Short mmCIF file of C-alpha atoms in Angstrom, two decimals:
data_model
loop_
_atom_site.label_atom_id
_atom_site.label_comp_id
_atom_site.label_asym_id
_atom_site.label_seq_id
_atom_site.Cartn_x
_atom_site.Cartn_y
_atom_site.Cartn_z
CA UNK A 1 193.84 60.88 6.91
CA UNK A 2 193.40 57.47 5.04
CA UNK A 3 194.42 56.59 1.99
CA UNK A 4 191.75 57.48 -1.37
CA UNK A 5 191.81 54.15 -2.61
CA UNK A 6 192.55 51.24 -0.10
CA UNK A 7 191.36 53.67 3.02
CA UNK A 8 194.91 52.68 4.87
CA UNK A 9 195.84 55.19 7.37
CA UNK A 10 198.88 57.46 5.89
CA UNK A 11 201.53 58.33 7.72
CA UNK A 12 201.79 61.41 9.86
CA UNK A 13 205.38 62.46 8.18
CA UNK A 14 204.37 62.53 4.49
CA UNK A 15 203.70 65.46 2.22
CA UNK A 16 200.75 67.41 2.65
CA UNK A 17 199.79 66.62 -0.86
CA UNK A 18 199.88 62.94 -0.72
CA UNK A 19 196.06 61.02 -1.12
CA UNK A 20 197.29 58.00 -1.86
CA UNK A 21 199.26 55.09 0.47
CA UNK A 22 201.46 53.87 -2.40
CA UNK A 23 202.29 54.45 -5.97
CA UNK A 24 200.25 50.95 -6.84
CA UNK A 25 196.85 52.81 -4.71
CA UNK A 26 197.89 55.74 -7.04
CA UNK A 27 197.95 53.21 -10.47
CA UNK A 28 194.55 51.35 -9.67
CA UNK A 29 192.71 54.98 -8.47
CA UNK A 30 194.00 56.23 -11.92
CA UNK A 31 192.90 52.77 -14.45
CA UNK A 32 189.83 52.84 -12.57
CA UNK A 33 188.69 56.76 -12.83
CA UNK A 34 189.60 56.42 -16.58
CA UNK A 35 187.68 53.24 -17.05
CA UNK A 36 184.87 54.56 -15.76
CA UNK A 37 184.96 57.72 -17.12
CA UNK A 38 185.61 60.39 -14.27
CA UNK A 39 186.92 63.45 -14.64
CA UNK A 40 190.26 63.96 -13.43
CA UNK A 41 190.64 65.04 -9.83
CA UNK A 42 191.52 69.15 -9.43
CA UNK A 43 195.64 69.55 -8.50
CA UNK A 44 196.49 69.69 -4.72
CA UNK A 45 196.55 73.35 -3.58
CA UNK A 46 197.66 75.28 -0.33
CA UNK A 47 195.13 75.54 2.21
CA UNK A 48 196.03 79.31 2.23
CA UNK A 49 194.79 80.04 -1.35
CA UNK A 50 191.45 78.25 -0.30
CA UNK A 51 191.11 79.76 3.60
CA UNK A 52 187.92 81.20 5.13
CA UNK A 53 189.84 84.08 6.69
CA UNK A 54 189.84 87.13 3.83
CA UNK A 55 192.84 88.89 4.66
CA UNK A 56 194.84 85.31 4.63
CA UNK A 57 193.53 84.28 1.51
CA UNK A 58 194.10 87.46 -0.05
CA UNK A 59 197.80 87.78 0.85
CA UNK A 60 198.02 84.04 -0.64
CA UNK A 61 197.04 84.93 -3.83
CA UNK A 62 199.50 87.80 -3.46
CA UNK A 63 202.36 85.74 -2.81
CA UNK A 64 201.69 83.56 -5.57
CA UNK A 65 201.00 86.07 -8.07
CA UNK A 66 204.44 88.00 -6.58
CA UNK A 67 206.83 84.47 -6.61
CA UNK A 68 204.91 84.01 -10.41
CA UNK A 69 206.16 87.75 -11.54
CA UNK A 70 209.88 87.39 -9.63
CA UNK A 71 211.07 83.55 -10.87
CA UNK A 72 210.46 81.63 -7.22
CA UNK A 73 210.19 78.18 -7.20
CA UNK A 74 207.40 76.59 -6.13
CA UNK A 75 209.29 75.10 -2.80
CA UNK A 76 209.85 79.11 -1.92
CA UNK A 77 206.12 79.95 -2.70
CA UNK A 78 205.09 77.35 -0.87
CA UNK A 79 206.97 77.98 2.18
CA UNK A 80 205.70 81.29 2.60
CA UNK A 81 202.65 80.53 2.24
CA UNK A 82 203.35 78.38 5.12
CA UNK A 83 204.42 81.41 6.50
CA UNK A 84 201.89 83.28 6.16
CA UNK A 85 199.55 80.78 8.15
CA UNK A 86 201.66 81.53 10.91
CA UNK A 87 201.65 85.08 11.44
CA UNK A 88 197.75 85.71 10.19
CA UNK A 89 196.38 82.77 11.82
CA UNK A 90 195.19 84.71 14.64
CA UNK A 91 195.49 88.07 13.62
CA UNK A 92 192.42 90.38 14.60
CA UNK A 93 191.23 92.79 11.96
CA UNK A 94 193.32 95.57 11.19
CA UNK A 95 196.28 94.85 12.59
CA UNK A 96 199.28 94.80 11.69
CA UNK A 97 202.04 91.87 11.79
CA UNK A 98 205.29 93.20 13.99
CA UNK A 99 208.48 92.46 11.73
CA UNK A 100 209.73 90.57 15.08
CA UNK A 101 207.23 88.23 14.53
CA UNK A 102 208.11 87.11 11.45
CA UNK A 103 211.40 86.35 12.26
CA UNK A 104 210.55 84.44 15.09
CA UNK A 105 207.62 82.42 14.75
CA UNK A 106 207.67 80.49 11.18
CA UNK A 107 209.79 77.25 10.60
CA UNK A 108 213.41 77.83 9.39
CA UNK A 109 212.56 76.73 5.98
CA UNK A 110 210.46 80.00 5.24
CA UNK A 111 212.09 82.78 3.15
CA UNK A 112 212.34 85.51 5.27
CA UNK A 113 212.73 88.32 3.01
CA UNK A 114 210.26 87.16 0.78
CA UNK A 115 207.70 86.63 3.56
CA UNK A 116 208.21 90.65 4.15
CA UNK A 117 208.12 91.46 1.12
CA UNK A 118 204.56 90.25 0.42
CA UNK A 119 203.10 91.45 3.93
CA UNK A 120 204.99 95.06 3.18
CA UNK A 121 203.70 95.07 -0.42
CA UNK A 122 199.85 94.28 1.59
CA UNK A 123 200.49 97.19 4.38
CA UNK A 124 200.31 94.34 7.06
CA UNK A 125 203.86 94.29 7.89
CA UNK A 126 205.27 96.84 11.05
CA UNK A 127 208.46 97.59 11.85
CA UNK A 128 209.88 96.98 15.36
CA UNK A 129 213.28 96.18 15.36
CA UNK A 130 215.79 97.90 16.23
CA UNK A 131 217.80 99.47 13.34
CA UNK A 132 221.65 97.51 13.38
CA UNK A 133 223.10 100.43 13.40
CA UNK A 134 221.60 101.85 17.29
CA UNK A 135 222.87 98.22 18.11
CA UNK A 136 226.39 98.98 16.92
CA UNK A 137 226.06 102.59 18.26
CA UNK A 138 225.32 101.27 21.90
CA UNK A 139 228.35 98.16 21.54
CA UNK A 140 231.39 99.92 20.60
CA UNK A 141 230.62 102.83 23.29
CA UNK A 142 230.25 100.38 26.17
CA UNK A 143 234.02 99.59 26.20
CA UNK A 144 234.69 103.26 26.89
CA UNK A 145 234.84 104.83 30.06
CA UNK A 146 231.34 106.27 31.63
CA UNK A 147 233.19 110.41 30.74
CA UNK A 148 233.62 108.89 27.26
CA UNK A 149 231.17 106.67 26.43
CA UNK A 150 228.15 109.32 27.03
CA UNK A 151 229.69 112.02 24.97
CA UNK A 152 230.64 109.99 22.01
CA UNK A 153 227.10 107.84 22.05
CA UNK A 154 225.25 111.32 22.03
CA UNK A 155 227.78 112.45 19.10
CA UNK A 156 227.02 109.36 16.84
CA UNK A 157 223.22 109.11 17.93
CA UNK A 158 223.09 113.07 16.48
CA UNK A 159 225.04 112.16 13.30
CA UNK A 160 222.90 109.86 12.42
CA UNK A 161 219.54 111.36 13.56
CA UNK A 162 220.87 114.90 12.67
CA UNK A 163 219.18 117.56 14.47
CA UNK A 164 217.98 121.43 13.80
CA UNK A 165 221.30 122.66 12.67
CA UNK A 166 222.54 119.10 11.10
CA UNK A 167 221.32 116.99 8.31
CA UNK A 168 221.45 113.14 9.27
CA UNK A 169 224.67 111.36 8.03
CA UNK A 170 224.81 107.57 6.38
CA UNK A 171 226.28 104.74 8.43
CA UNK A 172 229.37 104.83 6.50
CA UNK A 173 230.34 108.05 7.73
CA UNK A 174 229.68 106.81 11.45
CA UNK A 175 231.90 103.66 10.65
CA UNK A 176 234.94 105.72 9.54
CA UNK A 177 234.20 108.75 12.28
CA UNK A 178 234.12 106.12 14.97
CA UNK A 179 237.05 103.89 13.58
CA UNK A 180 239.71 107.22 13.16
CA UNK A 181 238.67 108.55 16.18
CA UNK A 182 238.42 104.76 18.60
CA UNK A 183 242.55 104.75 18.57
CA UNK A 184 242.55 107.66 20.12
CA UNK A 185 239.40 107.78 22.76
CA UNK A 186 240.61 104.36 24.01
CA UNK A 187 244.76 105.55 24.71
CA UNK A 188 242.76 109.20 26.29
CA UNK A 189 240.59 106.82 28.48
CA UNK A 190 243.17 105.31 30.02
CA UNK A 191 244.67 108.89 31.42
CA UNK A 192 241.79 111.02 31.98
CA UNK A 193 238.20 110.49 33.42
CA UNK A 194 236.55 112.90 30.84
CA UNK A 195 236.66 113.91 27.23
CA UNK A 196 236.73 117.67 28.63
CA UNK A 197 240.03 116.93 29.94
CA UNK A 198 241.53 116.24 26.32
CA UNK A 199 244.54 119.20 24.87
CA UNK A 200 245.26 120.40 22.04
CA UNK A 201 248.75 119.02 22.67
CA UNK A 202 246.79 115.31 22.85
CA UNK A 203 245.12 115.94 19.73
CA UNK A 204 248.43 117.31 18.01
CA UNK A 205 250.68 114.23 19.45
CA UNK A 206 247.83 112.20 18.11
CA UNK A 207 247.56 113.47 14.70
CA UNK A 208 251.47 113.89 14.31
CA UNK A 209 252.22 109.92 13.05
CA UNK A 210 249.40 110.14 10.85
CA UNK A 211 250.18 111.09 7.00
CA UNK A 212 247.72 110.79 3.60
CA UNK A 213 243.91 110.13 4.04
CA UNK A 214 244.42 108.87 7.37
CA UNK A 215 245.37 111.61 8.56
CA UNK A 216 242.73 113.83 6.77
CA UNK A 217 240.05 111.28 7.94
CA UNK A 218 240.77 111.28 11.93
CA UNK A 219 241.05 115.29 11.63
CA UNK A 220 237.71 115.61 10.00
CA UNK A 221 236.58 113.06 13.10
CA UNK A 222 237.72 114.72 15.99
CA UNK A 223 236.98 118.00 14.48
CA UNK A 224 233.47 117.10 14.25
CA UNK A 225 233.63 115.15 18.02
CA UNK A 226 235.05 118.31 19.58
CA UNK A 227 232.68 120.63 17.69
CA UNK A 228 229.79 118.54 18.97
CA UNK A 229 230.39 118.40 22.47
CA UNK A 230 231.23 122.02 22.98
CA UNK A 231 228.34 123.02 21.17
CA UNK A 232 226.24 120.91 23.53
CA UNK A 233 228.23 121.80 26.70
CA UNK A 234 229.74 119.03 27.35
CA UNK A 235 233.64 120.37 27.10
CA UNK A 236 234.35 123.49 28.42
CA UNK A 237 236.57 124.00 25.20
CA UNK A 238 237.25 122.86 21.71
CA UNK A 239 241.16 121.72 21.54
CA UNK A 240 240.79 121.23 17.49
CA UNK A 241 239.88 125.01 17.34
CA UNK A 242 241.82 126.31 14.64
CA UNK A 243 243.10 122.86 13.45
CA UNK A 244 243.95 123.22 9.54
CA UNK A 245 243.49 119.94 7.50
CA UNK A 246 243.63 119.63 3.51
CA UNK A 247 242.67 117.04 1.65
CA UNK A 248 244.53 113.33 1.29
CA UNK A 249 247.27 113.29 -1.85
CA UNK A 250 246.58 110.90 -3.75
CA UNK A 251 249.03 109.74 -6.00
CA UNK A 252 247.71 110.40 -9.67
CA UNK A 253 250.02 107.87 -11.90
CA UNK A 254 249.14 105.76 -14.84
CA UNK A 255 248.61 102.19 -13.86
CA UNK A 256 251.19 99.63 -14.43
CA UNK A 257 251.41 97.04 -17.39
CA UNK A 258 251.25 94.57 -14.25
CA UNK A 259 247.97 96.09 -13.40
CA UNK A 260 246.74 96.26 -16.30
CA UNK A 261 247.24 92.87 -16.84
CA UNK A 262 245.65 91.41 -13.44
CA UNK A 263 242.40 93.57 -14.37
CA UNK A 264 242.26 91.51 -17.75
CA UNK A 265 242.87 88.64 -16.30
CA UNK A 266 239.84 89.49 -13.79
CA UNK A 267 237.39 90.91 -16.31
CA UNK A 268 236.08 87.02 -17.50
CA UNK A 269 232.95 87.19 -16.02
CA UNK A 270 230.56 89.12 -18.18
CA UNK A 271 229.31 91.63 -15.66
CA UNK A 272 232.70 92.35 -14.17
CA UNK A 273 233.85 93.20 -17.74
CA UNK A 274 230.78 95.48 -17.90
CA UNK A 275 232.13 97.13 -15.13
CA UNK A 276 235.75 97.11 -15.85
CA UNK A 277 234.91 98.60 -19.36
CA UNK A 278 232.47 100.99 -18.07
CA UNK A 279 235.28 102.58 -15.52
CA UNK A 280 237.68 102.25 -18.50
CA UNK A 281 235.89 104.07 -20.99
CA UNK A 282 233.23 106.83 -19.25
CA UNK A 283 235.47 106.87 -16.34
CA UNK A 284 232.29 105.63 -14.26
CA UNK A 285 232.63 105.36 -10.32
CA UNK A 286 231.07 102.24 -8.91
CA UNK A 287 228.25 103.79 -7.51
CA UNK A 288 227.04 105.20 -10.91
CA UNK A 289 227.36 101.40 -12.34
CA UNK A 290 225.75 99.70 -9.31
CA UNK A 291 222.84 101.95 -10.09
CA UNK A 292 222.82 101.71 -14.03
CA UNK A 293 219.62 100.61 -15.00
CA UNK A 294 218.21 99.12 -18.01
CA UNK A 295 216.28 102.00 -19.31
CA UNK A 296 219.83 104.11 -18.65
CA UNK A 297 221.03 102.09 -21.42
CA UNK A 298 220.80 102.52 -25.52
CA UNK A 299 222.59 100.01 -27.48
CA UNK A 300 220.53 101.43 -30.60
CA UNK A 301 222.16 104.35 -30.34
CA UNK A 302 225.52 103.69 -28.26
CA UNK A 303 224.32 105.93 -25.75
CA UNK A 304 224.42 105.45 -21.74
CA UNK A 305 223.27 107.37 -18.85
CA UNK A 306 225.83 107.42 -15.75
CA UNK A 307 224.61 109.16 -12.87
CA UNK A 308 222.12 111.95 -14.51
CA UNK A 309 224.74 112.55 -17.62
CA UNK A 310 224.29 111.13 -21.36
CA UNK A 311 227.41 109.78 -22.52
CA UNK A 312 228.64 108.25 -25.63
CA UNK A 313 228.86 104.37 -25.03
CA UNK A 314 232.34 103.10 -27.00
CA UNK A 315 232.92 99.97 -28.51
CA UNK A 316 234.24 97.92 -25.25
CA UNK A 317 231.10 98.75 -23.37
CA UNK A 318 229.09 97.96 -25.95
CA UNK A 319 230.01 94.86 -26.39
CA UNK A 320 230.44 93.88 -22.75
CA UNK A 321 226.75 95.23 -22.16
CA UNK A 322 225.19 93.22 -25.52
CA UNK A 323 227.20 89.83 -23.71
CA UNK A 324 226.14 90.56 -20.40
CA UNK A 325 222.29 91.00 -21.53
CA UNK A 326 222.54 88.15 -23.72
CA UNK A 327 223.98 86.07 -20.36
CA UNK A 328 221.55 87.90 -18.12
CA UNK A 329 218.31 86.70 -20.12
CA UNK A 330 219.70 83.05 -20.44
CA UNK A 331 220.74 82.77 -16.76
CA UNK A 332 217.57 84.47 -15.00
CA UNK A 333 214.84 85.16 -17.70
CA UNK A 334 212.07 85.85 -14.88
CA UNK A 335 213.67 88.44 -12.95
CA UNK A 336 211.99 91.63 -12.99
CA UNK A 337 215.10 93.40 -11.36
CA UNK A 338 215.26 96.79 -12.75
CA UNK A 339 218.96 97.73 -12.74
CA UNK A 340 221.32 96.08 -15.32
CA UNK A 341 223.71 94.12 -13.09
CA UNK A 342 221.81 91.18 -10.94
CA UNK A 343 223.38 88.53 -8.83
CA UNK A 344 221.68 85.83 -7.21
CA UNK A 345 221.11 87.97 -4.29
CA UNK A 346 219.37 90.40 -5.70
CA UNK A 347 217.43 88.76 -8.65
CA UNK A 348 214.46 88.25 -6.72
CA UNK A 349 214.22 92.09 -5.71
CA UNK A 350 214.58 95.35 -6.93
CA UNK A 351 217.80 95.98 -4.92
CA UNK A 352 221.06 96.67 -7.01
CA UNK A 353 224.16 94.68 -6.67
CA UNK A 354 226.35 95.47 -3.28
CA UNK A 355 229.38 97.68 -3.08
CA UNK A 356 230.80 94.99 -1.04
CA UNK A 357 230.64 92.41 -4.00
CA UNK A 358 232.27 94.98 -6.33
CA UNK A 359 235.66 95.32 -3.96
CA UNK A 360 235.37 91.69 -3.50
CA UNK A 361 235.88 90.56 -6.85
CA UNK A 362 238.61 93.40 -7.84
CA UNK A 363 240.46 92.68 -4.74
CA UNK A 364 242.56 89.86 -6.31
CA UNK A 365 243.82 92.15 -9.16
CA UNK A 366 245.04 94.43 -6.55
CA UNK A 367 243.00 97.62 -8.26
CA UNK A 368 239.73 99.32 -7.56
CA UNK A 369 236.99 100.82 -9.75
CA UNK A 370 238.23 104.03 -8.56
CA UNK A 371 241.64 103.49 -9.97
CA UNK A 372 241.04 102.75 -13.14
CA UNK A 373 238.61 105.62 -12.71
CA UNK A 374 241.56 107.99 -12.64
CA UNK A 375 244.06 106.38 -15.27
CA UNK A 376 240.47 106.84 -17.80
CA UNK A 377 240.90 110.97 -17.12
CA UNK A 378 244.44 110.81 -16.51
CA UNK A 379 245.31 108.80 -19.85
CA UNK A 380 242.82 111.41 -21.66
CA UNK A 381 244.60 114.25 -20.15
CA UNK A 382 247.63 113.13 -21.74
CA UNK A 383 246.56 112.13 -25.07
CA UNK A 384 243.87 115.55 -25.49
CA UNK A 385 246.22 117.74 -23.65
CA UNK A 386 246.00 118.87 -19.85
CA UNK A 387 243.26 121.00 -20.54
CA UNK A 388 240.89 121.25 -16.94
CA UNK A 389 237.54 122.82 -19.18
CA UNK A 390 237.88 120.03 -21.42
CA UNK A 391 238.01 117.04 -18.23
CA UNK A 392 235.36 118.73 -16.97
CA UNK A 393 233.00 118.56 -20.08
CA UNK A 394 233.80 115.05 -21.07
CA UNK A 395 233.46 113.57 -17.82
CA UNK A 396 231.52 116.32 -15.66
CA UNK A 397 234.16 115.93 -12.53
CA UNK A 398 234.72 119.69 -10.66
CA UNK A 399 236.85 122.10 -12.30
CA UNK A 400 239.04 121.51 -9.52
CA UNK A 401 239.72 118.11 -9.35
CA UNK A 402 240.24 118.79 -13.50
CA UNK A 403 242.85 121.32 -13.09
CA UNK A 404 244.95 118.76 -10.58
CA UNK A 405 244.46 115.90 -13.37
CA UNK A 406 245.53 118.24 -16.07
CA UNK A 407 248.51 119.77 -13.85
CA UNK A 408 249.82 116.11 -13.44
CA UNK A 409 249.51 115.50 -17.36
CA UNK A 410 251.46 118.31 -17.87
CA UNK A 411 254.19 117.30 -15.17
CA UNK A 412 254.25 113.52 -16.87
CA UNK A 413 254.55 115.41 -20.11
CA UNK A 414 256.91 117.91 -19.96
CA UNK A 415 259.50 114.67 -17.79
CA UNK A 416 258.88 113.19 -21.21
CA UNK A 417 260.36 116.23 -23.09
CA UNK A 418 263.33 116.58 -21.04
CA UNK A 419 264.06 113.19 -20.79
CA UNK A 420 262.83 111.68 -24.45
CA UNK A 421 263.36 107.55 -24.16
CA UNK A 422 266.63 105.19 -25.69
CA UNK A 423 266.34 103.90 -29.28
#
């Protein structure tokens, strides 16, 4: 291509927008087009927006009308339009682009998310990977031996599927299944050729140094191993028969002044006080917060929605949540991110914020969401009296779980009437 003025050849690295040799080419073109009265050229565009093929043309316009709506810049938009060009070049009618083909063909500067996102929102995008979690699935049972390996592959593989008699499980419960149980399958490996060979006196010398959660979690892990195989005939019988397990103590106390402190000191940020006051006040879990959205929320009114239930929203929330919008519509005004906590991860989608990034930033105060969680009910236990009907109606936990909150208020309290503190 030469240049529009001068007709010198331009360089084969420049920018595909670039008519023009130099900025002095670009000067003279201008003074002379105004002199003699020429209408100002139309602006550069991609060849995408302008292409003979339909579909790509179409799903150029889609992109840009989608990176318009979410806030991307234009160097985003433009690289996937770039990659768009790359996967529909050649694409024959009807057919769909495979998901592994996105990821490998464009250049590294496209946006790979935001590539899929515009084929998925077009129907043009198929999926053909392999989920992470079969990956995971087949690593950690190759280290086993061949008489473990098969049994406990076919045992995940049905958790997560689930089957006829099974509903499918998340990943998380595979991850802590697998990790409570790995301990013990690896030491058993090393004796026996087969899980079939496993006692009950192995499964009892196992559990015994085990105490707390831990020892409720690998119980509820080999219970459901065991189960498993014998019900597909894989043992010839089920050691954990009869195995009694109750659920993990935890210790309900009221939080320190120290903690209390290092959670102040935490909550700066205006969306981590949003949480922190959120968990103090409705005695929210994180879940219900990472999935608060915006229409959940009515400042009007000081009401909130948390997980299905109406709640009264109290002063610290209220202000947290009027600081956080107020920081949220300076910081990203385009995002069309439905929930009410964004990150830069997720302001381009409709995805809430991670649980990952929530025990992240607490983890330097040395609390969780879920522990201030429990001083919230514990503290109103205390100051309402250890009444379980009322727990339950303020913050709709099981009558259960409100009857052990309300037995440990009345423990702390009636320690406070035998043993009243020093003037």
């Amino acid at each position: 291509m030469n240049c529009a003025h001068c007709g010198k050849p331009l360089p084969e690295k420049r920018r595909r927008d670039k008519i023009y040799c130099s900025k002095g080419c670009s000067a003279l073109a201008s003074y002379w087009r105004r002199k003699n009265g020429e209408p100002v050229p139309p602006g550069w565009q991609h060849p995408a927006l302008t292409a003979d093929d339909l579909v790509l043309r179409a799903a150029a316009q889609h992109a840009r009308r989608l990176g318009q709506a979410r806030g991307w810049s234009r160097s985003t938009t433009l690289c996937v339009l770039d990659g768009l060009v790359t996967v529909l070049t050649e694409q024959l009618a009807g057919e769909r682009v495979l998901l592994s083909e996105v990821r490998r063909r464009p250049h590294r500067r496209v946006s790979r998310p935001r590539l899929i996102e515009v084929l998925a929102d077009l129907g043009l995008l198929e999926d053909d990977s392999t989920p992470s979690i079969q990956s995971w699935i087949h690593c950690v049972t190759t280290d086993l031996t061949p008489g473990f390996a098969e049994p406990v592959r076919h045992w995940l593989t049905v958790l997560l599927d689930g089957d006829a008699r099974a509903r499918p499980r998340s990943a998380s419960t595979l991850y802590v299944y697998f990790g409570c149980a790995r301990t013990f399958l690896e030491q058993w490996a090393t004796r026996y050729d087969h899980l079939r060979e496993v006692t009950r006196a192995d499964i009892t010398a196992a559990l015994k140094p085990l105490t707390g959660s831990q020892r409720f979690n690998a119980t509820c892990a080999l219970r459901s191993l065991f189960r498993f195989a014998k019900k597909r005939g894989l043992i010839f019988a089920n050691p954990t028969t009869g195995l009694k397990t109750r659920p993990a103590d935890f210790a309900l106390l009221p939080m320190t002044d120290e903690q209390i402190h290092a959670v102040e000191q935490l909550a700066t940020d205006p969306a981590w006080r949003v949480i922190v006051a959120l968990a103090a006040e409705n005695a929210a879990r994180t879940g219900a917060i990472r999935s608060l959205k915006l229409t959940d929320v009515d400042l009007a009114n000081r009401h909130i929605t948390l997980a299905g239930r109406r709640q009264r929203l109290g002063d610290l929330g209220h202000r947290a949540i009027r600081r956080w919008l107020d920081h949220r519509r300076t910081t990203w005004p385009t995002t069309v991110n439905p929930h009410l906590l964004v990150g830069p991860k997720t302001i381009h989608s409709t995805a809430p914020i991670s649980q990952r990034s929530v025990s992240l930033r607490m983890q330097p105060s040395g609390c969780t969401v879920d522990q201030i969680r429990r001083d919230r009910i514990l503290h109103e236990a205390l100051t309402a009296g250890p009444d379980p009907l009322h727990l339950t109606l303020v913050f709709g936990i099981a009558h259960n779980t409100a009857a052990r909150y309300a037995a440990v208020a009345e423990h702390l309290l009636s320690d406070e009437l035998e043993h009243p503190p020093a003037d």
